[in-house]
Coordinates of C-alpha atoms and ligand atoms in Angstrom, one line a residue:
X5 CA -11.5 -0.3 13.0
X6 CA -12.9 -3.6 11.0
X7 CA -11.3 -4.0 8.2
X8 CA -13.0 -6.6 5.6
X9 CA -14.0 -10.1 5.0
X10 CA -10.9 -12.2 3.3
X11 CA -11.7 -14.1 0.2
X12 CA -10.4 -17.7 0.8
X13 CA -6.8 -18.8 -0.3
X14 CA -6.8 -22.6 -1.9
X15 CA -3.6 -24.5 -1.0
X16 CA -1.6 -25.4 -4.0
X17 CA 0.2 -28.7 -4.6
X18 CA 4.3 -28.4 -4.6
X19 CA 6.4 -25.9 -3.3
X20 CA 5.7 -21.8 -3.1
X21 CA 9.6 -19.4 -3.4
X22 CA 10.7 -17.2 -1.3
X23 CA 10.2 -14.0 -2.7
X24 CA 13.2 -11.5 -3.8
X25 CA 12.3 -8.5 -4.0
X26 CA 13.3 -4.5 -5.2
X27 CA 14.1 -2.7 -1.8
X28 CA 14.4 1.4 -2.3
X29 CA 16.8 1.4 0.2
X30 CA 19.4 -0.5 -1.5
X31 CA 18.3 0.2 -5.0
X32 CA 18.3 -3.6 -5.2
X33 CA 16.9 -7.2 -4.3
X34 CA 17.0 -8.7 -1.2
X35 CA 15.6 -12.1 -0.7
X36 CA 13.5 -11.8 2.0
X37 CA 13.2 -14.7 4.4
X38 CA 10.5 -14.4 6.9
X39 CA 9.7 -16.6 10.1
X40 CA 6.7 -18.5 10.2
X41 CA 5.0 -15.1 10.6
X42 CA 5.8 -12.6 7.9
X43 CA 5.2 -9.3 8.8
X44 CA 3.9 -6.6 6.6
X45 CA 3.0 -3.2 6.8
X46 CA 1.6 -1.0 4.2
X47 CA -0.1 2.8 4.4
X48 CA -3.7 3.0 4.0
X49 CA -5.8 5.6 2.5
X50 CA -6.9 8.9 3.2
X51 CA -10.4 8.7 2.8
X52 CA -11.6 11.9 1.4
X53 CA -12.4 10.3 -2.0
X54 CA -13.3 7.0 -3.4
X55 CA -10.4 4.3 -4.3
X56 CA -9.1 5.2 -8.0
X57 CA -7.0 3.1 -9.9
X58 CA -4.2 4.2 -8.4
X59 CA -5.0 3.3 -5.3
X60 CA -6.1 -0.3 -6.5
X61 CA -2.5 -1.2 -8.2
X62 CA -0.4 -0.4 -5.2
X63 CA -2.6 -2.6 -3.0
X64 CA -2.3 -5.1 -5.7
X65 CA 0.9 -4.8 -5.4
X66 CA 1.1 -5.7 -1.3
X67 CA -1.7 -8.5 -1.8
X68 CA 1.1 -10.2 -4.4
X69 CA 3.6 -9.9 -1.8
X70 CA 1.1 -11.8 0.8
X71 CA -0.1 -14.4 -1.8
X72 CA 3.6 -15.4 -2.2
X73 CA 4.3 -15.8 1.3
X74 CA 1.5 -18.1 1.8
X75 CA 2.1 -20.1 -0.5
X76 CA 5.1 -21.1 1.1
X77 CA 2.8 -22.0 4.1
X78 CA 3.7 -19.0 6.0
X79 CA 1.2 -16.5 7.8
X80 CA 0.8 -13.1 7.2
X81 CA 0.4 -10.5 10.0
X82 CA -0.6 -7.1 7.7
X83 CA -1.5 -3.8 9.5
X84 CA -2.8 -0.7 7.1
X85 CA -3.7 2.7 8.4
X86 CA -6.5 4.7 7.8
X87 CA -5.3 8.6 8.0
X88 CA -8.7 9.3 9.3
X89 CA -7.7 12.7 10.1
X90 CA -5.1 15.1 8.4
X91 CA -5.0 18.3 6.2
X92 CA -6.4 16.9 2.9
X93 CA -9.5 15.2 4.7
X94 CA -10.1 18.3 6.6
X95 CA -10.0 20.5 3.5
X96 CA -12.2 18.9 1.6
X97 CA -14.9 17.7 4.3
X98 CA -15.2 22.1 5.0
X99 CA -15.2 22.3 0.7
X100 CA -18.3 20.2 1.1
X101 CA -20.1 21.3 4.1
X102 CA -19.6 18.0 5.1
X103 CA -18.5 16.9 9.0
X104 CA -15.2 15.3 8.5
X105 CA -15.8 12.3 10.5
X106 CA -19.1 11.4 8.2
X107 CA -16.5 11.7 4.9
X108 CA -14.1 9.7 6.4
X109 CA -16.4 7.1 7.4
X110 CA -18.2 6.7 4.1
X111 CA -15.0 6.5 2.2
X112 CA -13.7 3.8 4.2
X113 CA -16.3 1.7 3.8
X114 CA -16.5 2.2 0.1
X115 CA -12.5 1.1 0.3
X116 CA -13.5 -1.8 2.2
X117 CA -16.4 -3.1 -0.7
X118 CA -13.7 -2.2 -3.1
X119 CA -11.0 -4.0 -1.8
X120 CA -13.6 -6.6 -1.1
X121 CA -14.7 -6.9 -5.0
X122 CA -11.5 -7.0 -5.6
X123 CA -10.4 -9.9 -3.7
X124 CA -7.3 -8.0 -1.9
X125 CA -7.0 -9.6 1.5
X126 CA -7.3 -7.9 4.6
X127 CA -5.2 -6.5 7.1
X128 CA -5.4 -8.7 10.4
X129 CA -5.0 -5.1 12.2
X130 CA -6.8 -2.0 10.1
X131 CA -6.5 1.2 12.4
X132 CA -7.3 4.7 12.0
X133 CA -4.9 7.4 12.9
X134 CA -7.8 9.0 15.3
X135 CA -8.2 5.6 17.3
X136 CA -4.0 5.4 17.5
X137 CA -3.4 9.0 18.8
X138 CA -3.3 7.2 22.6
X139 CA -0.3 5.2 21.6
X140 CA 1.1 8.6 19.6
X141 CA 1.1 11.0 22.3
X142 CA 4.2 9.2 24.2
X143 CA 6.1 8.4 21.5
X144 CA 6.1 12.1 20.6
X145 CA 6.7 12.5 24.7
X146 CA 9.8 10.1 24.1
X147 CA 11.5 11.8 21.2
X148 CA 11.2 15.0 23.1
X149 CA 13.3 13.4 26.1
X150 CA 15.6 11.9 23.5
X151 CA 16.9 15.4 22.4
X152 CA 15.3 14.3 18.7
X153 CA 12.4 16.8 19.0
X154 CA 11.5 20.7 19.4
X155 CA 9.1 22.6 19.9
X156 CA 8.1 25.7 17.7
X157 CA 5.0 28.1 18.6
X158 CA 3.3 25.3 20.3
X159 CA 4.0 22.5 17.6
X160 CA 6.3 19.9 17.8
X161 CA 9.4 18.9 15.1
X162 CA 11.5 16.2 14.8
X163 CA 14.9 16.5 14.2
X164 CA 16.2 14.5 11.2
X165 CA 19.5 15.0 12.4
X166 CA 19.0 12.7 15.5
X167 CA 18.8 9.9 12.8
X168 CA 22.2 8.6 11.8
X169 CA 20.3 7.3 9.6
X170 CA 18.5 9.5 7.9
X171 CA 18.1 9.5 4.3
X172 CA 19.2 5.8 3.9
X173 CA 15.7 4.7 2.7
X174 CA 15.1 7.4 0.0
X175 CA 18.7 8.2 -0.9
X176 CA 18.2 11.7 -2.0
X177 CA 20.3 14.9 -1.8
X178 CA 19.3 17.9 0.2
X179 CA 17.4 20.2 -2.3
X180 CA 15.4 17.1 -3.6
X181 CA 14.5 16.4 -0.4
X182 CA 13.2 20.0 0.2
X183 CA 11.7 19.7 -2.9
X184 CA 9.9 17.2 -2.3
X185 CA 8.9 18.2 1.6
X186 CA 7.2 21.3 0.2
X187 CA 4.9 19.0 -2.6
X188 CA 4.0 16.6 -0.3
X189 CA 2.6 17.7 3.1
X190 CA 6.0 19.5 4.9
X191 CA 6.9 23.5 5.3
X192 CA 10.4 23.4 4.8
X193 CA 10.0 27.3 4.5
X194 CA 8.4 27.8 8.0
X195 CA 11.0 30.1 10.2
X196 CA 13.0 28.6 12.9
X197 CA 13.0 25.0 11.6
X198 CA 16.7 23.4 12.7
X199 CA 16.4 21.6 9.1
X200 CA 14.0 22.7 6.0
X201 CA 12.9 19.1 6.1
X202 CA 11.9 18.3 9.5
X203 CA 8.6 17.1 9.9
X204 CA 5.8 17.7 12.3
X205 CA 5.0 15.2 15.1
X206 CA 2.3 17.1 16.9
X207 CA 0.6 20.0 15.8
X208 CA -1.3 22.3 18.6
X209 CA -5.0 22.5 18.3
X210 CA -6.0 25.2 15.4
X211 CA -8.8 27.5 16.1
X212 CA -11.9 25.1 14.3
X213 CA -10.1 22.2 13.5
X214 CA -10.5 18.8 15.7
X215 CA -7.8 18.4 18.6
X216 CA -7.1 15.8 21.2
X217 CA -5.8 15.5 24.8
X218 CA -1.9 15.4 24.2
X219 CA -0.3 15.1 28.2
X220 CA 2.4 17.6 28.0
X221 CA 2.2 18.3 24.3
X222 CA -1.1 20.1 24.9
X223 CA -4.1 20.0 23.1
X224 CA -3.5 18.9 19.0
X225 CA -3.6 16.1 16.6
X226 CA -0.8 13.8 15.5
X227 CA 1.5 14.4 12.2
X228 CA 1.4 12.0 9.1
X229 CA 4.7 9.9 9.9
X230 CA 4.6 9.4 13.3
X231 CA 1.1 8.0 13.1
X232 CA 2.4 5.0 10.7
X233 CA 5.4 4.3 13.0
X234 CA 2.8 4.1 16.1
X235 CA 0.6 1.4 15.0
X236 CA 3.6 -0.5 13.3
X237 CA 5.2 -0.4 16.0
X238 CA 2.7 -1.1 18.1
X239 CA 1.7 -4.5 15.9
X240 CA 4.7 -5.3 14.3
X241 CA 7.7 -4.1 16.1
X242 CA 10.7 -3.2 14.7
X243 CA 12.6 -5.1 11.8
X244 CA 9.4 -6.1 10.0
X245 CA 10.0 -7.5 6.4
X246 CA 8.2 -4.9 4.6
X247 CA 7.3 -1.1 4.4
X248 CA 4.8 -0.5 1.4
X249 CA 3.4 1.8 -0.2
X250 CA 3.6 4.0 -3.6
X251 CA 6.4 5.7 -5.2
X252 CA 5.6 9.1 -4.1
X253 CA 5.6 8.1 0.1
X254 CA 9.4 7.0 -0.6
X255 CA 10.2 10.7 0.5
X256 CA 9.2 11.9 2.9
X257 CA 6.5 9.6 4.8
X258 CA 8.7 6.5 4.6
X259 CA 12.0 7.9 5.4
X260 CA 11.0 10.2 8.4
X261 CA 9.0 7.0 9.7
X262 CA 11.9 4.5 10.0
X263 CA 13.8 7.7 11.4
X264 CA 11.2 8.1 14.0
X265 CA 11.2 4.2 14.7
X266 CA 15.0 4.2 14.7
X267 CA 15.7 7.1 17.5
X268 CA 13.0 5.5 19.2
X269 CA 14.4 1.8 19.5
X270 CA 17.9 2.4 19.1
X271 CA 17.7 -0.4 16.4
X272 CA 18.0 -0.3 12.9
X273 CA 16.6 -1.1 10.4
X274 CA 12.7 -0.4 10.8
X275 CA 11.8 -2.6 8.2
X276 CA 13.9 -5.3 6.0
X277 CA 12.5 -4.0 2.6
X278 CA 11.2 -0.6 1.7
X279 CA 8.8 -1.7 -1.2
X280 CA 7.3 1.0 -3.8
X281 CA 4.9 0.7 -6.1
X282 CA 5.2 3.2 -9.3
X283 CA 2.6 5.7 -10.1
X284 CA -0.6 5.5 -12.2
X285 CA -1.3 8.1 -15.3
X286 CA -4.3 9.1 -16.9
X287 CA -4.4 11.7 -19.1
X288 CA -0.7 11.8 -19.2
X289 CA -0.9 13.0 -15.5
X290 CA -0.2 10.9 -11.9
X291 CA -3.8 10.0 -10.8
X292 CA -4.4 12.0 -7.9
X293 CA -7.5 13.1 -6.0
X294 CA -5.9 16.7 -5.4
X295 CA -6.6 16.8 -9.5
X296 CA -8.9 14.8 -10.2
X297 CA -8.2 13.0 -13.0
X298 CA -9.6 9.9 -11.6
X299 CA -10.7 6.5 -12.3
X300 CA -13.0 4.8 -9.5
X301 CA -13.2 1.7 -8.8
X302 CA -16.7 1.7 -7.4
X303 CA -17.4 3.5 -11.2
X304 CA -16.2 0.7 -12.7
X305 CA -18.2 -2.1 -10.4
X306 CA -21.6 0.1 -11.2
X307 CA -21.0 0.0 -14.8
X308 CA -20.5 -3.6 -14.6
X309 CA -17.2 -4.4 -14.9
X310 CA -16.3 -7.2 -13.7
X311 CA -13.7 -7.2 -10.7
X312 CA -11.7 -9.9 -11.9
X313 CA -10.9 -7.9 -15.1
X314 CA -10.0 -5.3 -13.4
X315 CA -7.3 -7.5 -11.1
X316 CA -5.8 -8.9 -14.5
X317 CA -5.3 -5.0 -15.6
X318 CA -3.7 -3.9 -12.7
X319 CA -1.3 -7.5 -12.9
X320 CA -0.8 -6.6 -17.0
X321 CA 1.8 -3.8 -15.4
X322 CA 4.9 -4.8 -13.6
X323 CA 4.1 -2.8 -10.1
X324 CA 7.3 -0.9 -10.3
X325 CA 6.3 0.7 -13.2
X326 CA 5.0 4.0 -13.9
X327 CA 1.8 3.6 -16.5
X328 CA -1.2 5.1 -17.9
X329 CA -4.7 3.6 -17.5
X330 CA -6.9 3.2 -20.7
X331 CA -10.0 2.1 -21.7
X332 CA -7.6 -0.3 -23.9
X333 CA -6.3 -2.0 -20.9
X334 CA -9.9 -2.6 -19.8
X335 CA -10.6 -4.1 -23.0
X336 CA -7.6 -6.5 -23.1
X337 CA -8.4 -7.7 -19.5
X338 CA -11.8 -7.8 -20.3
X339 CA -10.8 -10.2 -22.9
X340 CA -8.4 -12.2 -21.1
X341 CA -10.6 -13.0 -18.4
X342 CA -12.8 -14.3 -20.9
X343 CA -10.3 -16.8 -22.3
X344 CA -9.5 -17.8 -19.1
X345 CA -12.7 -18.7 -18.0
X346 CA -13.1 -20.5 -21.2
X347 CA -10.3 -22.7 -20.9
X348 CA -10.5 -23.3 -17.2
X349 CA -14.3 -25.0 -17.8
X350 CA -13.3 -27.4 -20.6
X351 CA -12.6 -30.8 -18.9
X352 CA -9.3 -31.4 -19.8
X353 CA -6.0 -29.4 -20.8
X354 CA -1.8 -30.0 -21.0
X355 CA -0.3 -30.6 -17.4
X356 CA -0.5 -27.7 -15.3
X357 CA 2.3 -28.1 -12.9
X358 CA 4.6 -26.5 -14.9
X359 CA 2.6 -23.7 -15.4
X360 CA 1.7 -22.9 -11.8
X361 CA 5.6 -23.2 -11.2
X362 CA 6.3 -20.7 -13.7
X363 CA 3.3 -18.4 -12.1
X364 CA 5.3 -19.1 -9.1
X365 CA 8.6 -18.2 -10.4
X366 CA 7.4 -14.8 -11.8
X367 CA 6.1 -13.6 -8.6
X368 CA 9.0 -14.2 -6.7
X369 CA 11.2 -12.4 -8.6
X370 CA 9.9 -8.7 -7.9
X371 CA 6.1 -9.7 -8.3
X372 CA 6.2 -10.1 -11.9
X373 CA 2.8 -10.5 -12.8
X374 CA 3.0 -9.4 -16.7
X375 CA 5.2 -12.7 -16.7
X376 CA 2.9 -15.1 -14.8
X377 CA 0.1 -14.0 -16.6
X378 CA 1.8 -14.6 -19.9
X379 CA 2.6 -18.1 -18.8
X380 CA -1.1 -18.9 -17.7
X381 CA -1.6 -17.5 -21.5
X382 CA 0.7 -19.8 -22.6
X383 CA -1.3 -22.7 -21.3
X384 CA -4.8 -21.1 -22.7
X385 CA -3.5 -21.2 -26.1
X386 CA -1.9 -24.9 -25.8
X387 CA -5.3 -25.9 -24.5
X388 CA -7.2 -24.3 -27.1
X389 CA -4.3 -25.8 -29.9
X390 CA -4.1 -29.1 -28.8
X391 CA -6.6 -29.8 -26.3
X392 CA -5.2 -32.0 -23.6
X393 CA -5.0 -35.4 -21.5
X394 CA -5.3 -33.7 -18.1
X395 CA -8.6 -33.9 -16.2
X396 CA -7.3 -32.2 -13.5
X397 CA -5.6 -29.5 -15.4
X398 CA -8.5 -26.6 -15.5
X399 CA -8.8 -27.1 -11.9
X400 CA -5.4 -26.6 -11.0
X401 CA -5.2 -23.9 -12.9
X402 CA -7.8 -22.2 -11.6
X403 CA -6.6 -22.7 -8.1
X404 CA -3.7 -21.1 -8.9
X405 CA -5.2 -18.4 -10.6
X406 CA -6.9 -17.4 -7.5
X407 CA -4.6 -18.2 -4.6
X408 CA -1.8 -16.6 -6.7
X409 CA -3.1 -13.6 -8.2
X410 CA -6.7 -13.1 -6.5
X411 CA -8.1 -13.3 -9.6
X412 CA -11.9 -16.2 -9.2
X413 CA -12.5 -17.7 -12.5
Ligands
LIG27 N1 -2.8 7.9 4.0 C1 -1.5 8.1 3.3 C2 -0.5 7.0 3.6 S1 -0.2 6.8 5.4 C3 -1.7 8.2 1.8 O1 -0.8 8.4 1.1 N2 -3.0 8.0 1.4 S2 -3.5 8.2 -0.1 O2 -4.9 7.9 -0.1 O3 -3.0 9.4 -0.7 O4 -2.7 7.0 -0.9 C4 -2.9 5.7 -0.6 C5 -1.9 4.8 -1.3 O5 -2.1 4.9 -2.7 C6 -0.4 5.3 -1.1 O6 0.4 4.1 -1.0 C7 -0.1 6.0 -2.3 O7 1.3 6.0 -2.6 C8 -0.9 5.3 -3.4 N3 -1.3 6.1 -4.5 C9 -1.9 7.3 -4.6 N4 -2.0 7.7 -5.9 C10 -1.5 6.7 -6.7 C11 -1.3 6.6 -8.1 N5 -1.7 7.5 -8.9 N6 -0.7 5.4 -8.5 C12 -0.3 4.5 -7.7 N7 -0.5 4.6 -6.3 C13 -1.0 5.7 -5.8
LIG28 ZN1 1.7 5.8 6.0

């Protein structure tokens, strides 16, 4: 698949930081060191509906990570999915007497103008789960010889128990876990599972649903978890720096990924950070498109909000946090934008060094981008105090606004 066109990144004078950064795994912060080539993977969407808000501040979140790393000169190989086939999309596409492949594609390429407008930068590999299913079909073929997978009425488990592993990315006890498996996509009460929590690799062909040539698995289509580890794999290899996502794919679609990955190298770990962005409210309630309590983006952009604005309210929240989108949030960024803008076209200001080294600082310690944008604040209200004897100072400034946070003034 084509993903979409990358918004250019200006070099910065001095010295980008390695970034440190909360791993779920550990609970903690690693510092993670990258070779010339950082690798990062994080899931895509599952394009049944348009991109809300949601959406938008977890891939905020991975577009931070990228902007650190190259600004200390490093390159970036990103690969994102597209689950361009699976339950939800299939649901919904026969809700609306729509095919599915038509749904899919449309909402794809409204995520693409989205993340466009919004100046996220692209994956250098964007792949749908349909185009991957090749490269699926004998990894599942693998596990099977391994001993790590089972067949049940024509589908095909894994095992978590072939996984010494297992469980070391969310950390969770048993009855959360199966808690957990039931709300988001398992059947931890189907008979004749070996655990409550395996999940499915290959699913046989259903009478009216879509199914594909799987060798000796038989006609089917590929399960949720085994379709990220097959194009990461497949791009990145194991031990890649980061695994992203939100909060709520800690358990089970990160975990039973790097178990798949780890029977099926041997190695360990899958990825060096496990990285998870919190949840988005509104109405007091997790933004979801099963409930539809949405904010769009593409609603936003046609009422004429201005992308940038919408970047700075996503960076007003620390991306670990859990938070609650407002039309006050809106307004603020709305607002802050404007000040920006205003400062960064007055010919002079106070030395900006410092203040891109403090932007600098604050991302690379956990992507805090509340702090960096309070310290570009702190130079808009020096400039507007005291004016300044720096010519270059708006321009620097407004380099770094962009290469650092995305955000074009
Ligand atoms: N296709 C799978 C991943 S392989 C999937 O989870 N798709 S999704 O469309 O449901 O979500 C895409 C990304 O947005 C995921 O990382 C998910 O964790 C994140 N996400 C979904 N809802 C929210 C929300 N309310 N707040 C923050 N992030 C969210
Ligand atoms: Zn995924």
């Amino acid at each position: 698949m084509h993903a979409w066109p990358a918004s250019e990144v200006p070099a910065l004078p001095g010295q980008g930081r390695d970034l440190v950064i909360h791993d779920t795994a550990t609970g903690g912060p690693v510092t993670l060191q990258p070779g010339p080539v950082a690798r990062l993977y994080v899931c895509g969407i599952t394009p049944y509906d348009a991109t809300h808000m949601g959406h938008a501040a977890t891939y905020n979140a991975f577009d931070l990570v990228q902007r650190v790393w190259l600004d200390t000169k490093r390159q970036v190989h990103y690969v994102q999915n597209v689950t361009d086939v699976d339950d939800p999309l299939l649901e919904r596409a026969e809700r609306d007497g729509v095919d599915w492949t038509a749904l899919a594609e449309k909402e794809t390429a409204l995520f693409r103008e989205d993340m466009t407008a919004l100046r996220m930068l692209p994956p250098r590999h964007y792949i749908g789960a349909v185009e991957a299913i090749p490269g699926i079909v004998p990894l599942v073929e693998r596990l099977r010889e391994l001993g790590a997978a089972y067949d049940l009425d024509g589908d095909v488990y894994f095992s978590v128990e072939s996984d010494p592993h297992f469980g070391q990315v969310s950390n969770l006890d048993a009855a959360a876990m199966r808690l957990l498996s039931a709300e988001r996509g398992g059947d931890p009460e189907r008979p004749g599972k070996k655990n409550p929590v395996d999940p499915m690799l290959w699913m046989a062909a259903r009478d009216g649903e879509p199914s594909w040539d799987g060798g000796s698995l038989g006609r089917g289509r590929p399960g949720w978890h085994i379709e990220c580890v097959a194009i990461a794999l497949d791009h990145l290899g194991m031990g890649f720096d980061v695994q992203g996502g939100g909060s709520d794919l800690a358990f089970p679609h990160h975990e039973m990924g790097a178990s798949h990955a780890q029977v099926l190298t041997g190695e360990f770990p899958m990825a060096k950070a496990y990285v998870h962005a919190g949840m988005v409210a509104l109405d007091g309630e997790k933004m979801s498109k099963s409930k539809g309590n949405l904010v769009f983006v593409s609603q936003l952009r046609r009422d004429g909000v201005d992308p940038a604005a919408i970047r700075l309210a996503l960076h007003a929240h620390h991306y670990r946090a859990d938070w609650e989108w407002t039309e006050q949030v809106l307004r603020d960024a709305v607002a802050r934008v404007e000040r920006w803008r205003a400062a960064v076209s007055r010919p002079d200001g106070p030395a900006a060094e410092g203040v891109v080294d403090e932007v600098r600082a604050a991302l690379a310690d956990d992507l805090n981008a509340p702090e960096a944008l309070a310290a570009v604040d702190r130079w808009v209200a020096r400039q507007a105090e005291t004016g300044g004897p720096d010519e270059s100072a708006p321009g620097v400034l407004s380099r770094a606004v962009d290469a650092l946070l995305g955000v074009a003034l």
